[in-house]
Amino acid sequence: MNIFLDTANIEEIKKAKRWGVLRGLTTNPSIVAREGKEFLDLATELCELVSPFPVSLEVVDRTGEGMAEQARAISALARNVVVKLPTNPEGLAALNLLKGEGVKTNLTLIFSTSQAILAMSGGATYISPFIGRLEDRGYEGMGLVRDIMNIHSAYNFKTEVIAASIRDPHQVIEIAKTGAHIVTLPFAVLEKMLLNTMTDADLDKFLNDWEKVPGRENAFKGTRRLEKVGA
Ligand code: E4P
């Protein structure tokens, strides 16, 4: 399962890159608005920073024709742009208009299996079922991903499934069990997956004990070779 970040925050992206786990980025108009930056400047910076991995940027028109036009414009920005289209009648029409143009697409705001079937049948590059937002509204989110993955493998769709709208590490584990191709995470969830107070406490103990080891000052200088000790 590939890990994407669901953010437009440069510092968060840099931290995830440093950990070597970042394989792509998703954004939406709300995420972009949070940064308060000129859109094209921000989009360019994101594409450069995350390259060669994909960056999803969302269209904001309400008509299929308008969405397709915005999709063509924004995908010309960089090779790794993926255009997010809403999974509604106009979004599906936009997907159809873009067919054969080489524009990569991410059909977003998926809350039902039937929407996922249509988006995959329409040839979306990615689809994004929204787990957290379903569960916020009292529905079961994980069943949606499970159903989509079963249908995906039964019909061998080429679309990749991005489990989106994630609230905590437990959801990430459950999503991984479904075989979803990708999970997109807020940075806070990624950090929670890694941080563990037991790791911190036990590391402190190791490092305190290290202070009692003779010759520790020379331990990592790389000056001694095995042949010098006769091996
Ligand atoms: C995915 O592409 C969306 O940007 C995102 O996961 C929405 O998540 P939210 O429900 O946390 O806003």
mmCIF file of C-alpha atoms and ligand atoms in Angstrom:
data_model
loop_
_atom_site.group_PDB
_atom_site.id
_atom_site.type_symbol
_atom_site.label_atom_id
_atom_site.label_comp_id
_atom_site.label_asym_id
_atom_site.label_seq_id
_atom_site.Cartn_x
_atom_site.Cartn_y
_atom_site.Cartn_z
ATOM 1 C CA MET A 1 0.000 0.000 0.000
ATOM 2 C CA ASN A 2 1.432 3.350 -1.000
ATOM 3 C CA ILE A 3 1.263 6.276 1.408
ATOM 4 C CA PHE A 4 0.123 9.659 0.105
ATOM 5 C CA LEU A 5 -0.185 12.827 2.184
ATOM 6 C CA ASP A 6 -3.453 14.754 2.165
ATOM 7 C CA THR A 7 -2.012 18.234 2.586
ATOM 8 C CA ALA A 8 -0.646 21.286 0.789
ATOM 9 C CA ASN A 9 1.661 22.213 3.653
ATOM 10 C CA ILE A 10 5.289 22.355 2.505
ATOM 11 C CA GLU A 11 6.807 21.632 5.921
ATOM 12 C CA GLU A 12 4.638 18.542 6.399
ATOM 13 C CA ILE A 13 5.577 17.247 2.949
ATOM 14 C CA LYS A 14 9.284 17.819 3.633
ATOM 15 C CA LYS A 15 9.054 15.855 6.896
ATOM 16 C CA ALA A 16 7.309 12.894 5.217
ATOM 17 C CA LYS A 17 9.867 12.966 2.377
ATOM 18 C CA ARG A 18 12.678 12.815 4.926
ATOM 19 C CA TRP A 19 11.161 9.608 6.337
ATOM 20 C CA GLY A 20 11.229 8.102 2.832
ATOM 21 C CA VAL A 21 7.584 7.059 2.865
ATOM 22 C CA LEU A 22 5.914 9.634 0.634
ATOM 23 C CA ARG A 23 4.591 8.256 -2.670
ATOM 24 C CA GLY A 24 2.135 11.001 -3.641
ATOM 25 C CA LEU A 25 -0.048 13.895 -2.568
ATOM 26 C CA THR A 26 -3.737 14.723 -2.589
ATOM 27 C CA THR A 27 -5.283 18.150 -2.080
ATOM 28 C CA ASN A 28 -8.738 19.645 -2.282
ATOM 29 C CA PRO A 29 -9.997 23.264 -2.296
ATOM 30 C CA SER A 30 -10.278 23.325 1.521
ATOM 31 C CA ILE A 31 -6.714 22.043 1.986
ATOM 32 C CA VAL A 32 -5.382 24.585 -0.530
ATOM 33 C CA ALA A 33 -7.334 27.471 1.072
ATOM 34 C CA ARG A 34 -5.663 26.728 4.425
ATOM 35 C CA GLU A 35 -2.226 27.658 3.052
ATOM 36 C CA GLY A 36 -3.252 31.189 1.930
ATOM 37 C CA LYS A 37 -0.854 31.133 -1.039
ATOM 38 C CA GLU A 38 -1.320 32.117 -4.701
ATOM 39 C CA PHE A 39 -2.788 28.923 -6.199
ATOM 40 C CA LEU A 40 -0.499 28.443 -9.210
ATOM 41 C CA ASP A 41 2.614 29.186 -7.139
ATOM 42 C CA LEU A 42 1.542 26.660 -4.533
ATOM 43 C CA ALA A 43 0.566 24.018 -7.112
ATOM 44 C CA THR A 44 3.936 24.385 -8.871
ATOM 45 C CA GLU A 45 5.827 24.098 -5.591
ATOM 46 C CA LEU A 46 3.865 20.974 -4.630
ATOM 47 C CA CYS A 47 4.480 19.294 -7.989
ATOM 48 C CA GLU A 48 8.217 20.016 -7.830
ATOM 49 C CA LEU A 49 8.549 18.879 -4.232
ATOM 50 C CA VAL A 50 6.650 15.612 -4.696
ATOM 51 C CA SER A 51 7.951 14.756 -8.216
ATOM 52 C CA PRO A 52 8.040 12.123 -9.671
ATOM 53 C CA PHE A 53 5.099 11.049 -7.536
ATOM 54 C CA PRO A 54 1.526 12.173 -8.351
ATOM 55 C CA VAL A 55 -0.118 15.346 -7.017
ATOM 56 C CA SER A 56 -3.934 15.550 -7.106
ATOM 57 C CA LEU A 57 -5.342 19.037 -7.738
ATOM 58 C CA GLU A 58 -9.107 19.567 -7.866
ATOM 59 C CA VAL A 59 -11.205 21.327 -10.506
ATOM 60 C CA VAL A 60 -13.830 23.793 -9.249
ATOM 61 C CA ASP A 61 -16.328 24.135 -12.103
ATOM 62 C CA ARG A 62 -19.841 22.655 -11.896
ATOM 63 C CA THR A 63 -20.190 21.635 -15.572
ATOM 64 C CA GLY A 64 -18.506 18.710 -17.304
ATOM 65 C CA GLU A 65 -17.226 20.974 -20.090
ATOM 66 C CA GLY A 66 -15.858 23.517 -17.599
ATOM 67 C CA MET A 67 -14.217 20.797 -15.518
ATOM 68 C CA ALA A 68 -12.589 19.275 -18.620
ATOM 69 C CA GLU A 69 -11.237 22.689 -19.599
ATOM 70 C CA GLN A 70 -9.810 23.301 -16.115
ATOM 71 C CA ALA A 71 -8.399 19.754 -16.117
ATOM 72 C CA ARG A 72 -6.516 20.363 -19.387
ATOM 73 C CA ALA A 73 -5.092 23.642 -18.092
ATOM 74 C CA ILE A 74 -3.967 22.363 -14.701
ATOM 75 C CA SER A 75 -2.530 19.106 -16.024
ATOM 76 C CA ALA A 76 -0.252 21.117 -18.332
ATOM 77 C CA LEU A 77 1.439 22.505 -15.201
ATOM 78 C CA ALA A 78 3.580 19.410 -14.560
ATOM 79 C CA ARG A 79 3.852 15.764 -15.599
ATOM 80 C CA ASN A 80 2.809 14.513 -12.162
ATOM 81 C CA VAL A 81 -0.503 16.415 -11.971
ATOM 82 C CA VAL A 82 -3.590 14.288 -11.386
ATOM 83 C CA VAL A 83 -6.912 16.073 -11.835
ATOM 84 C CA LYS A 84 -9.570 15.531 -9.201
ATOM 85 C CA LEU A 85 -13.115 15.415 -10.534
ATOM 86 C CA PRO A 86 -16.234 15.043 -8.377
ATOM 87 C CA THR A 87 -18.058 11.723 -8.737
ATOM 88 C CA ASN A 88 -21.348 13.170 -9.972
ATOM 89 C CA PRO A 89 -22.982 13.335 -13.433
ATOM 90 C CA GLU A 90 -20.886 16.345 -14.532
ATOM 91 C CA GLY A 91 -17.680 14.838 -13.169
ATOM 92 C CA LEU A 92 -18.310 11.602 -15.047
ATOM 93 C CA ALA A 93 -19.041 13.616 -18.203
ATOM 94 C CA ALA A 94 -15.725 15.452 -17.740
ATOM 95 C CA LEU A 95 -13.940 12.105 -17.376
ATOM 96 C CA ASN A 96 -15.493 11.034 -20.672
ATOM 97 C CA LEU A 97 -14.536 14.307 -22.414
ATOM 98 C CA LEU A 98 -10.923 13.853 -21.290
ATOM 99 C CA LYS A 99 -10.689 10.288 -22.606
ATOM 100 C CA GLY A 100 -7.642 9.722 -24.804
ATOM 101 C CA GLU A 101 -6.042 13.066 -23.867
ATOM 102 C CA GLY A 102 -3.563 11.582 -21.395
ATOM 103 C CA VAL A 103 -4.949 13.550 -18.430
ATOM 104 C CA LYS A 104 -4.647 11.539 -15.208
ATOM 105 C CA THR A 105 -7.797 11.656 -13.091
ATOM 106 C CA ASN A 106 -8.871 11.057 -9.503
ATOM 107 C CA LEU A 107 -12.629 10.650 -9.057
ATOM 108 C CA THR A 108 -13.252 12.085 -5.623
ATOM 109 C CA LEU A 109 -16.022 12.379 -3.015
ATOM 110 C CA ILE A 110 -16.997 8.718 -3.393
ATOM 111 C CA PHE A 111 -19.458 7.626 -0.702
ATOM 112 C CA SER A 112 -21.021 4.540 -2.330
ATOM 113 C CA THR A 113 -19.947 1.377 -4.127
ATOM 114 C CA SER A 114 -22.133 2.237 -7.110
ATOM 115 C CA GLN A 115 -20.285 5.547 -7.572
ATOM 116 C CA ALA A 116 -16.994 3.625 -7.461
ATOM 117 C CA ILE A 117 -18.195 1.159 -10.133
ATOM 118 C CA LEU A 118 -19.106 4.006 -12.489
ATOM 119 C CA ALA A 119 -15.851 5.879 -11.898
ATOM 120 C CA MET A 120 -13.801 2.726 -12.543
ATOM 121 C CA SER A 121 -15.910 1.845 -15.611
ATOM 122 C CA GLY A 122 -15.372 5.378 -16.920
ATOM 123 C CA GLY A 123 -11.615 4.793 -16.817
ATOM 124 C CA ALA A 124 -10.554 6.937 -13.841
ATOM 125 C CA THR A 125 -6.846 6.638 -13.047
ATOM 126 C CA TYR A 126 -7.656 6.782 -9.322
ATOM 127 C CA ILE A 127 -10.826 6.786 -7.225
ATOM 128 C CA SER A 128 -11.109 8.195 -3.706
ATOM 129 C CA PRO A 129 -13.674 6.684 -1.335
ATOM 130 C CA PHE A 130 -14.055 8.988 1.714
ATOM 131 C CA ILE A 131 -13.960 6.799 4.826
ATOM 132 C CA GLY A 132 -13.818 9.378 7.628
ATOM 133 C CA ARG A 133 -16.596 11.585 6.260
ATOM 134 C CA LEU A 134 -18.860 8.513 5.968
ATOM 135 C CA GLU A 135 -18.116 7.526 9.562
ATOM 136 C CA ASP A 136 -18.557 11.150 10.753
ATOM 137 C CA ARG A 137 -22.131 10.783 9.459
ATOM 138 C CA GLY A 138 -22.732 7.469 11.241
ATOM 139 C CA TYR A 139 -22.108 5.074 8.336
ATOM 140 C CA GLU A 140 -19.644 2.205 8.161
ATOM 141 C CA GLY A 141 -16.650 3.303 6.076
ATOM 142 C CA MET A 142 -14.478 0.229 5.935
ATOM 143 C CA GLY A 143 -17.180 -1.906 4.267
ATOM 144 C CA LEU A 144 -17.128 0.530 1.355
ATOM 145 C CA VAL A 145 -13.400 0.005 0.727
ATOM 146 C CA ARG A 146 -13.794 -3.761 1.122
ATOM 147 C CA ASP A 147 -16.634 -3.882 -1.430
ATOM 148 C CA ILE A 148 -14.734 -1.703 -3.888
ATOM 149 C CA MET A 149 -11.624 -3.880 -3.631
ATOM 150 C CA ASN A 150 -13.651 -7.079 -4.149
ATOM 151 C CA ILE A 151 -15.280 -5.642 -7.268
ATOM 152 C CA HIS A 152 -11.946 -4.249 -8.439
ATOM 153 C CA SER A 153 -10.310 -7.659 -8.382
ATOM 154 C CA ALA A 154 -13.360 -9.502 -9.778
ATOM 155 C CA TYR A 155 -13.284 -7.355 -12.929
ATOM 156 C CA ASN A 156 -9.596 -6.496 -13.011
ATOM 157 C CA PHE A 157 -10.149 -2.709 -13.242
ATOM 158 C CA LYS A 158 -6.986 -0.698 -13.929
ATOM 159 C CA THR A 159 -8.029 2.149 -11.604
ATOM 160 C CA GLU A 160 -6.076 2.520 -8.342
ATOM 161 C CA VAL A 161 -8.078 2.925 -5.152
ATOM 162 C CA ILE A 162 -7.054 5.724 -2.769
ATOM 163 C CA ALA A 163 -8.654 5.322 0.665
ATOM 164 C CA ALA A 164 -9.231 8.947 1.693
ATOM 165 C CA SER A 165 -10.577 11.048 4.569
ATOM 166 C CA ILE A 166 -8.620 9.181 7.220
ATOM 167 C CA ARG A 167 -8.907 10.002 10.914
ATOM 168 C CA ASP A 168 -6.552 7.640 12.794
ATOM 169 C CA PRO A 169 -3.887 4.890 12.510
ATOM 170 C CA HIS A 170 -6.408 2.141 13.281
ATOM 171 C CA GLN A 171 -8.292 3.001 10.068
ATOM 172 C CA VAL A 172 -4.994 2.779 8.161
ATOM 173 C CA ILE A 173 -4.427 -0.778 9.431
ATOM 174 C CA GLU A 174 -7.972 -1.808 8.506
ATOM 175 C CA ILE A 175 -7.573 -0.259 5.048
ATOM 176 C CA ALA A 176 -4.270 -2.079 4.519
ATOM 177 C CA LYS A 177 -6.113 -5.362 5.178
ATOM 178 C CA THR A 178 -8.524 -4.638 2.312
ATOM 179 C CA GLY A 179 -5.662 -4.482 -0.197
ATOM 180 C CA ALA A 180 -6.429 -0.857 -1.184
ATOM 181 C CA HIS A 181 -3.612 0.407 -3.394
ATOM 182 C CA ILE A 182 -3.101 3.743 -1.637
ATOM 183 C CA VAL A 183 -4.079 5.536 1.562
ATOM 184 C CA THR A 184 -3.903 9.331 1.756
ATOM 185 C CA LEU A 185 -3.245 10.712 5.220
ATOM 186 C CA PRO A 186 -3.272 14.012 7.041
ATOM 187 C CA PHE A 187 0.258 14.545 8.407
ATOM 188 C CA ALA A 188 -1.022 14.179 11.994
ATOM 189 C CA VAL A 189 -2.174 10.604 11.282
ATOM 190 C CA LEU A 190 1.146 9.706 9.630
ATOM 191 C CA GLU A 191 2.978 11.015 12.701
ATOM 192 C CA LYS A 192 0.686 9.081 15.072
ATOM 193 C CA MET A 193 1.443 5.875 13.129
ATOM 194 C CA LEU A 194 5.109 6.311 13.988
ATOM 195 C CA LEU A 195 5.188 7.803 17.469
ATOM 196 C CA ASN A 196 5.068 5.442 20.419
ATOM 197 C CA THR A 197 5.827 6.379 24.039
ATOM 198 C CA MET A 198 7.195 2.860 24.730
ATOM 199 C CA THR A 199 9.760 3.314 21.942
ATOM 200 C CA ASP A 200 10.757 6.691 23.445
ATOM 201 C CA ALA A 201 10.998 5.346 27.020
ATOM 202 C CA ASP A 202 13.015 2.261 26.063
ATOM 203 C CA LEU A 203 15.320 4.279 23.810
ATOM 204 C CA ASP A 204 16.001 6.627 26.761
ATOM 205 C CA LYS A 205 16.985 3.583 28.841
ATOM 206 C CA PHE A 206 19.347 2.314 26.119
ATOM 207 C CA LEU A 207 20.970 5.723 25.763
ATOM 208 C CA ASN A 208 21.381 6.124 29.523
ATOM 209 C CA ASP A 209 23.063 2.702 29.750
ATOM 210 C CA TRP A 210 25.337 3.652 26.846
ATOM 211 C CA GLU A 211 26.850 6.320 29.109
ATOM 212 C CA LYS A 212 28.375 3.459 31.158
ATOM 213 C CA VAL A 213 30.169 1.833 28.169
ATOM 214 C CA PRO A 214 33.974 2.305 28.203
ATOM 215 C CA GLY A 215 35.454 3.614 24.934
ATOM 216 C CA ARG A 216 32.134 4.976 23.754
ATOM 217 C CA GLU A 217 33.843 8.191 22.500
ATOM 218 C CA ASN A 218 35.627 6.206 19.739
ATOM 219 C CA ALA A 219 32.832 3.737 18.991
ATOM 220 C CA PHE A 220 31.554 5.226 15.733
ATOM 221 C CA LYS A 221 34.673 6.849 14.290
ATOM 222 C CA GLY A 222 35.280 4.028 11.800
ATOM 223 C CA THR A 223 39.030 3.936 12.523
ATOM 224 C CA ARG A 224 39.362 0.274 13.495
ATOM 225 C CA ARG A 225 39.349 -2.506 10.867
ATOM 226 C CA LEU A 226 38.773 -6.232 11.470
ATOM 227 C CA GLU A 227 42.192 -7.160 9.990
ATOM 228 C CA LYS A 228 43.845 -5.076 12.722
ATOM 229 C CA VAL A 229 42.330 -7.375 15.338
ATOM 230 C CA GLY A 230 43.435 -10.476 13.399
ATOM 231 C CA ALA A 231 40.139 -11.517 11.863
HETATM 232 C C1 E4P B 1 -8.865 13.224 -0.348
HETATM 233 O O1 E4P B 1 -8.355 13.302 -1.425
HETATM 234 C C2 E4P B 1 -9.450 14.347 0.413
HETATM 235 O O2 E4P B 1 -8.674 15.498 0.200
HETATM 236 C C3 E4P B 1 -9.471 14.112 1.869
HETATM 237 O O3 E4P B 1 -9.035 12.820 2.218
HETATM 238 C C4 E4P B 1 -10.651 14.618 2.591
HETATM 239 O O4 E4P B 1 -10.471 14.313 3.946
HETATM 240 P P1 E4P B 1 -11.217 15.046 5.137
HETATM 241 O O5 E4P B 1 -12.514 14.367 5.347
HETATM 242 O O6 E4P B 1 -10.290 14.845 6.301
HETATM 243 O O7 E4P B 1 -11.364 16.497 4.769
#
